[in-house]
XYZ file of C-alpha atoms in Angstrom:
353
model
C -20.392 -20.854 5.319
C -17.147 -20.034 5.027
C -15.054 -18.668 8.194
C -15.308 -14.755 6.833
C -19.021 -15.004 6.979
C -19.819 -16.049 10.397
C -20.634 -13.748 13.218
C -20.458 -10.935 13.214
C -20.275 -10.748 9.685
C -23.273 -12.806 9.273
C -25.939 -11.241 7.014
C -28.981 -12.261 5.000
C -29.734 -10.571 1.714
C -31.872 -11.477 -1.835
C -29.645 -12.122 -5.113
C -31.845 -8.899 -6.079
C -31.101 -6.637 -3.302
C -27.703 -7.115 -3.666
C -27.502 -6.744 -7.407
C -28.785 -2.984 -6.481
C -26.429 -2.536 -3.778
C -23.535 -3.247 -6.359
C -25.128 -1.719 -9.410
C -25.132 -4.531 -11.166
C -27.234 -6.666 -13.779
C -28.257 -10.541 -12.880
C -30.881 -12.829 -13.803
C -34.758 -12.453 -12.984
C -34.794 -16.008 -11.988
C -31.883 -15.583 -9.601
C -33.288 -12.553 -7.883
C -34.827 -14.703 -4.834
C -32.048 -16.719 -4.078
C -30.189 -15.656 -0.457
C -26.505 -14.795 0.242
C -25.085 -15.038 3.716
C -21.925 -14.319 3.556
C -18.667 -13.517 1.148
C -15.159 -15.010 0.606
C -12.791 -15.190 -2.351
C -13.080 -17.782 -4.631
C -11.247 -20.405 -3.106
C -12.445 -20.305 0.172
C -16.035 -19.670 -0.524
C -19.095 -22.097 0.389
C -22.565 -22.090 -0.535
C -24.565 -19.291 0.821
C -21.525 -16.531 0.021
C -20.765 -13.833 -2.822
C -17.344 -13.904 -4.467
C -15.933 -12.157 -7.363
C -14.202 -12.630 -10.468
C -11.672 -10.510 -12.246
C -8.700 -12.369 -14.109
C -8.586 -15.304 -16.437
C -5.457 -16.618 -14.368
C -8.204 -17.155 -11.810
C -10.246 -19.538 -14.231
C -9.613 -22.929 -12.471
C -10.632 -21.518 -8.824
C -13.781 -20.189 -10.432
C -14.917 -23.260 -11.970
C -14.041 -24.779 -9.020
C -15.711 -22.537 -6.406
C -18.810 -23.432 -4.373
C -20.238 -19.829 -3.920
C -23.606 -18.913 -4.761
C -23.190 -15.870 -6.317
C -20.204 -14.355 -8.546
C -19.909 -10.572 -9.417
C -18.059 -10.790 -12.800
C -17.496 -8.182 -15.399
C -20.091 -6.645 -17.349
C -18.557 -8.130 -20.374
C -17.986 -11.767 -19.260
C -19.752 -15.094 -20.977
C -21.402 -17.165 -18.736
C -20.274 -20.173 -17.997
C -22.869 -22.979 -16.923
C -21.383 -23.343 -13.181
C -25.185 -23.607 -11.711
C -24.291 -20.079 -9.697
C -25.904 -16.767 -10.123
C -24.049 -14.257 -11.600
C -23.928 -10.641 -11.426
C -22.358 -8.396 -14.051
C -21.031 -5.157 -12.453
C -18.353 -2.509 -14.112
C -15.650 -3.465 -11.156
C -15.964 -6.632 -9.338
C -13.352 -6.000 -7.248
C -14.965 -2.488 -6.350
C -18.865 -4.485 -6.020
C -17.324 -6.855 -3.563
C -16.123 -3.905 -1.556
C -19.126 -2.602 -1.118
C -20.352 -5.845 0.246
C -17.429 -5.985 2.459
C -17.922 -2.269 3.505
C -21.436 -2.985 4.273
C -21.482 -6.508 6.287
C -18.111 -6.860 7.064
C -16.500 -6.151 10.522
C -16.785 -2.398 10.924
C -13.994 -0.607 12.844
C -14.631 1.856 15.784
C -16.395 4.725 15.381
C -14.961 7.978 15.770
C -15.991 9.059 19.507
C -14.377 12.022 20.818
C -13.012 12.005 24.372
C -9.751 12.286 26.139
C -8.732 9.148 27.965
C -7.486 10.158 31.612
C -4.070 8.524 31.448
C -3.421 11.148 28.315
C -0.692 13.648 29.393
C -0.897 16.913 27.282
C 0.432 19.821 27.900
C -1.093 22.793 28.657
C -0.029 25.033 25.364
C -1.671 22.138 22.921
C -4.087 23.857 20.667
C -7.089 21.507 20.202
C -10.782 20.941 21.072
C -11.324 18.748 23.642
C -14.649 17.841 22.269
C -13.914 17.109 18.722
C -10.733 15.013 19.341
C -10.536 11.237 20.723
C -6.857 10.950 22.822
C -6.033 7.484 23.837
C -4.636 6.185 26.734
C -1.111 6.863 27.673
C -0.332 9.430 24.735
C 1.546 12.317 25.436
C 0.940 15.093 23.486
C 3.924 17.945 23.908
C 3.960 21.595 24.003
C 2.667 23.914 21.295
C 1.293 21.037 19.278
C -1.879 21.698 16.988
C -4.552 18.697 16.793
C -7.240 19.188 14.418
C -10.727 18.436 14.893
C -11.404 14.883 14.094
C -8.351 14.002 14.794
C -7.536 10.505 16.651
C -4.277 9.775 18.732
C -4.425 6.535 19.659
C -2.713 4.551 22.935
C 0.655 5.317 23.870
C 1.229 7.532 20.778
C 3.988 10.652 21.105
C 3.234 13.887 19.546
C 6.265 15.749 20.067
C 6.692 20.001 20.492
C 4.985 22.083 17.863
C 3.554 19.313 15.702
C 0.490 20.067 13.567
C -1.970 17.081 13.047
C -4.473 18.261 10.419
C -8.564 17.486 10.548
C -9.773 13.612 10.714
C -6.592 12.377 10.922
C -5.770 8.637 12.445
C -2.997 7.822 14.858
C -3.091 4.184 15.695
C -1.764 2.831 18.433
C 2.135 3.484 19.145
C 2.617 6.144 16.511
C 5.746 8.982 17.065
C 5.541 12.352 15.751
C 8.920 14.326 16.399
C 9.067 17.790 17.136
C 8.250 20.326 14.314
C 6.443 17.991 12.040
C 3.363 18.819 9.745
C 0.530 16.218 9.329
C -2.069 17.152 7.124
C -5.979 15.969 7.207
C -7.386 12.932 6.940
C -3.751 11.039 6.787
C -3.825 7.086 8.453
C -0.725 6.747 10.023
C -0.665 2.757 11.350
C 1.189 1.398 14.628
C 4.781 1.295 14.873
C 5.085 4.938 12.354
C 7.986 6.785 13.171
C 7.743 10.357 11.555
C 10.701 12.833 12.229
C 13.394 10.767 13.513
C 16.880 12.109 12.668
C 18.267 11.879 9.059
C 21.039 8.963 8.703
C 23.804 11.608 7.779
C 27.529 11.660 9.100
C 30.915 12.851 8.018
C 33.951 10.753 8.491
C 36.539 13.030 10.189
C 39.488 12.150 12.373
C 39.092 8.821 12.361
C 35.653 8.621 13.541
C 31.972 9.513 12.258
C 30.624 12.620 13.201
C 26.949 13.143 13.325
C 25.339 15.931 10.890
C 22.475 17.544 12.569
C 19.120 16.977 11.028
C 17.275 20.232 11.911
C 14.435 20.496 8.998
C 11.049 18.736 9.195
C 8.386 16.276 8.232
C 5.543 17.195 5.903
C 2.871 14.811 5.108
C 0.434 16.276 2.992
C -3.677 15.197 2.799
C -4.982 11.749 2.577
C -1.598 9.843 2.919
C -1.535 6.299 4.361
C 1.577 4.829 5.860
C 1.754 1.686 7.081
C 3.015 0.114 10.265
C 6.442 0.136 11.196
C 7.128 2.623 8.506
C 9.874 5.258 8.766
C 10.225 8.883 7.455
C 13.079 10.554 8.587
C 13.084 14.116 9.217
C 15.385 16.679 6.597
C 18.992 18.067 7.344
C 17.349 20.975 6.209
C 13.772 22.340 4.837
C 11.680 19.496 4.765
C 11.051 16.011 4.074
C 7.642 15.801 2.069
C 5.134 13.375 1.046
C 2.765 14.517 -1.357
C -1.208 14.329 -0.964
C -2.694 10.801 -1.521
C 0.247 8.785 -1.813
C -0.069 5.479 -0.185
C 3.295 3.480 1.512
C 2.591 0.311 2.526
C 4.405 -1.228 5.937
C 7.826 -1.447 6.829
C 8.995 1.365 4.289
C 12.309 3.495 4.846
C 12.386 6.916 3.913
C 15.466 9.224 4.033
C 16.049 12.769 4.743
C 15.071 15.352 2.726
C 13.204 12.925 0.163
C 10.399 14.185 -1.821
C 7.412 11.838 -3.188
C 4.853 13.220 -5.282
C 0.942 12.772 -5.367
C -0.552 9.530 -5.711
C 2.391 7.396 -5.151
C 2.196 3.910 -4.195
C 5.349 2.134 -2.314
C 5.013 -1.558 -1.463
C 6.456 -3.268 1.583
C 10.459 -3.065 2.199
C 11.112 -0.109 -0.277
C 14.199 1.706 0.843
C 14.975 5.613 -0.170
C 18.083 7.061 0.689
C 18.512 11.082 1.148
C 17.329 13.691 -1.278
C 15.442 11.218 -3.733
C 12.805 13.444 -5.947
C 9.615 11.217 -6.798
C 7.356 12.712 -9.281
C 3.416 11.920 -9.176
C 1.657 8.767 -9.915
C 4.818 6.405 -9.370
C 4.591 3.045 -8.549
C 7.774 1.494 -6.634
C 7.049 -2.372 -5.709
C 8.396 -4.452 -3.385
C 11.952 -4.711 -1.832
C 13.288 -1.991 -4.087
C 15.987 0.520 -3.237
C 16.839 3.561 -4.457
C 20.286 5.550 -4.285
C 20.095 8.695 -2.531
C 19.963 12.033 -4.999
C 18.223 10.095 -8.386
C 14.930 11.097 -9.614
C 12.342 9.457 -10.800
C 9.891 10.823 -13.447
C 6.208 10.798 -13.242
C 3.917 7.633 -13.729
C 7.102 5.427 -13.634
C 6.403 1.954 -12.581
C 9.399 0.003 -10.334
C 9.377 -3.648 -10.261
C 10.044 -5.726 -6.909
C 13.662 -5.623 -5.914
C 14.665 -2.794 -8.393
C 17.981 -1.249 -7.181
C 17.761 2.551 -8.699
C 21.405 4.236 -9.245
C 20.583 6.850 -11.469
C 17.872 9.373 -12.592
C 14.762 6.904 -14.740
C 12.667 9.081 -16.963
C 8.789 8.896 -16.174
C 6.091 6.724 -17.819
C 8.056 3.522 -18.405
C 8.737 0.091 -16.058
C 11.931 -0.634 -14.880
C 13.237 -3.989 -13.804
C 16.610 -5.265 -12.703
C 19.868 -3.999 -10.902
C 21.068 -1.307 -11.947
C 17.213 -0.344 -13.145
C 16.461 -0.601 -16.792
C 13.456 -0.436 -19.050
C 11.912 -3.613 -18.420
C 11.768 -4.967 -21.933
C 15.659 -4.577 -21.876
C 15.863 -6.365 -18.700
C 13.426 -9.558 -19.653
C 15.602 -9.658 -23.022
C 18.732 -10.252 -20.754
C 16.704 -12.869 -18.794
C 15.634 -15.092 -21.878
C 19.036 -14.675 -23.075
C 20.318 -16.172 -19.460
C 17.585 -18.716 -19.583
C 19.055 -19.814 -22.990
C 22.742 -20.233 -21.787
C 22.220 -23.534 -21.042
C 21.196 -24.858 -24.333
C 24.031 -22.916 -25.886
C 26.514 -23.964 -24.001
C 25.331 -27.432 -24.603
C 25.409 -26.614 -28.679
C 28.728 -25.401 -27.920
C 30.291 -28.280 -26.818
C 28.529 -30.271 -29.598
C 30.115 -28.291 -32.031
C 33.424 -28.567 -30.183
C 33.420 -32.177 -30.589
C 32.405 -32.593 -33.965
C 35.592 -30.007 -34.914
C 37.588 -32.395 -32.887
C 36.609 -35.305 -35.008
C 37.049 -33.385 -38.275
C 40.843 -32.456 -36.955
């Protein structure tokens, strides 16, 4: 049995019952086969269920030791000696299995740890929030029902935290910031640190005061050790449903639209505007005061120096439409052969001279 299916994740389920769980279809002769765990194609062992979605994993599919494989509905079966369950989305179906039988996060349990430090002026219902050890909540804060404030987290003066929002351990939310409902902030997130603003005067850097806030709308998730700086004035604003990976830096007065995806190590300078449904790949950098249109897609390590229209894919530094960058890279890859041809022609000309 694979490591992923060892206790406490061990279970025992027939293929017939598994088919019902994932809303799929399978062969009747496989219905009584038993599944006892789950794993990836490469790690699965006898008794495991796994999933297959992409032809680039075809080699792993042929070599897998899994007992059951979740496959797309239109997949043509290969005779691998295993059972198949056809589903609309193998990834989503596999998630159903993991959600049901994988390790479960601790359920919400209201309560306030005796070491938490909470100002008398905080607005909250003690019977409907969970506040962990050594958390600090300052004057004027408002904590919504169902919220969790993790151990050693800090909630500054006049902060608002919405319903069912979860702060993992050691999250910091500085004064005045507004966090919506059902937001998830992972450990090390800092919301509302000063924006990075200085004016060079008389031979030294003068700090520009940052008096605005950060607003994080509903259903946003921000990964570990990411930072969202407060605005110089007004607000830095993260739109509803946006998902931000670990180690992302968002500068002051940035506006990010709804349902965007920002992958690890993205860095966004101040006053950038990012429209809805934008995807930004890992390690991309965006210069200040530019606008990125809706549904734009930025590849990893893009360097954005000017406004980009929406609905396109971009690559490179400076970022250009993906097809243009691909043609440039293809040309570069041919330079060695081109140089060799030029040298050969030069030698021929020398002989003719």
